[in-house]
Amino acid sequence: MAAGLRAVRRWGLVAAAPRLAFTRSASVVKKVNNGQPSWLGVGMAFGTSAAVWAFLIKEHNEDVMEYEKRQQKRRHKCTGCS
């Protein structure tokens, strides 16, 4: 076990602390202009929301139909069918 740790130290495989002197931030903060909203972003947000709601409603309707079908099978008491 000790030989493995020596090899890790020797080859420099130990994670080094980040050097803050050489790091830079790539993000730039801009002042928000509420007078001109990003209509592409607004459309994407509403479109995504509408698509998710349509998917959820479709899935709900399929689940309700499956539930009703199983309930009808359960109520069926005919001995000749099975």
PDB file of C-alpha atoms in Angstrom, residues 18-69:
ATOM      1  CA  PRO A  18      -6.075  25.475  -8.141  1.00  0.00           C
ATOM      2  CA  ARG A  19      -3.831  28.450  -8.683  1.00  0.00           C
ATOM      3  CA  LEU A  20      -5.909  31.560  -8.286  1.00  0.00           C
ATOM      4  CA  ALA A  21      -3.291  33.849  -9.814  1.00  0.00           C
ATOM      5  CA  PHE A  22      -3.795  32.384 -13.290  1.00  0.00           C
ATOM      6  CA  THR A  23      -7.582  31.961 -13.355  1.00  0.00           C
ATOM      7  CA  ARG A  24      -9.986  34.344 -15.055  1.00  0.00           C
ATOM      8  CA  SER A  25     -13.744  34.473 -15.166  1.00  0.00           C
ATOM      9  CA  ALA A  26     -15.293  33.963 -18.597  1.00  0.00           C
ATOM     10  CA  SER A  27     -18.679  35.426 -17.656  1.00  0.00           C
ATOM     11  CA  VAL A  28     -19.575  39.053 -18.263  1.00  0.00           C
ATOM     12  CA  VAL A  29     -22.398  40.665 -16.335  1.00  0.00           C
ATOM     13  CA  LYS A  30     -24.583  43.060 -18.305  1.00  0.00           C
ATOM     14  CA  LYS A  31     -27.257  45.387 -17.042  1.00  0.00           C
ATOM     15  CA  VAL A  32     -30.694  43.896 -17.732  1.00  0.00           C
ATOM     16  CA  ASN A  33     -32.775  45.877 -20.205  1.00  0.00           C
ATOM     17  CA  ASN A  34     -36.430  45.169 -19.359  1.00  0.00           C
ATOM     18  CA  GLY A  35     -37.601  47.528 -22.098  1.00  0.00           C
ATOM     19  CA  GLN A  36     -36.565  45.031 -24.778  1.00  0.00           C
ATOM     20  CA  PRO A  37     -37.159  41.440 -23.653  1.00  0.00           C
ATOM     21  CA  SER A  38     -35.545  38.599 -25.541  1.00  0.00           C
ATOM     22  CA  TRP A  39     -38.533  37.441 -27.567  1.00  0.00           C
ATOM     23  CA  LEU A  40     -36.721  34.305 -28.655  1.00  0.00           C
ATOM     24  CA  GLY A  41     -36.227  33.345 -25.002  1.00  0.00           C
ATOM     25  CA  VAL A  42     -39.840  34.210 -24.155  1.00  0.00           C
ATOM     26  CA  GLY A  43     -41.103  32.098 -27.064  1.00  0.00           C
ATOM     27  CA  MET A  44     -38.861  29.197 -26.123  1.00  0.00           C
ATOM     28  CA  ALA A  45     -40.065  29.319 -22.491  1.00  0.00           C
ATOM     29  CA  PHE A  46     -43.757  29.388 -23.403  1.00  0.00           C
ATOM     30  CA  GLY A  47     -43.306  26.812 -26.165  1.00  0.00           C
ATOM     31  CA  THR A  48     -41.524  24.423 -23.842  1.00  0.00           C
ATOM     32  CA  SER A  49     -44.187  24.896 -21.188  1.00  0.00           C
ATOM     33  CA  ALA A  50     -46.966  24.230 -23.710  1.00  0.00           C
ATOM     34  CA  ALA A  51     -45.202  21.102 -25.002  1.00  0.00           C
ATOM     35  CA  VAL A  52     -44.769  19.716 -21.488  1.00  0.00           C
ATOM     36  CA  TRP A  53     -48.430  20.372 -20.633  1.00  0.00           C
ATOM     37  CA  ALA A  54     -49.583  18.718 -23.885  1.00  0.00           C
ATOM     38  CA  PHE A  55     -47.448  15.660 -23.129  1.00  0.00           C
ATOM     39  CA  LEU A  56     -48.747  15.427 -19.554  1.00  0.00           C
ATOM     40  CA  ILE A  57     -52.393  15.743 -20.652  1.00  0.00           C
ATOM     41  CA  LYS A  58     -51.897  13.052 -23.322  1.00  0.00           C
ATOM     42  CA  GLU A  59     -50.287  10.704 -20.804  1.00  0.00           C
ATOM     43  CA  HIS A  60     -53.069  11.368 -18.287  1.00  0.00           C
ATOM     44  CA  ASN A  61     -55.765  10.564 -20.851  1.00  0.00           C
ATOM     45  CA  GLU A  62     -54.007   7.312 -21.779  1.00  0.00           C
ATOM     46  CA  ASP A  63     -53.755   6.371 -18.098  1.00  0.00           C
ATOM     47  CA  VAL A  64     -57.456   7.086 -17.537  1.00  0.00           C
ATOM     48  CA  MET A  65     -58.411   4.944 -20.546  1.00  0.00           C
ATOM     49  CA  GLU A  66     -56.223   2.065 -19.263  1.00  0.00           C
ATOM     50  CA  TYR A  67     -57.771   2.391 -15.790  1.00  0.00           C
ATOM     51  CA  GLU A  68     -61.321   2.277 -17.175  1.00  0.00           C
ATOM     52  CA  LYS A  69     -60.471  -0.724 -19.356  1.00  0.00           C
TER      53      LYS A  69
END
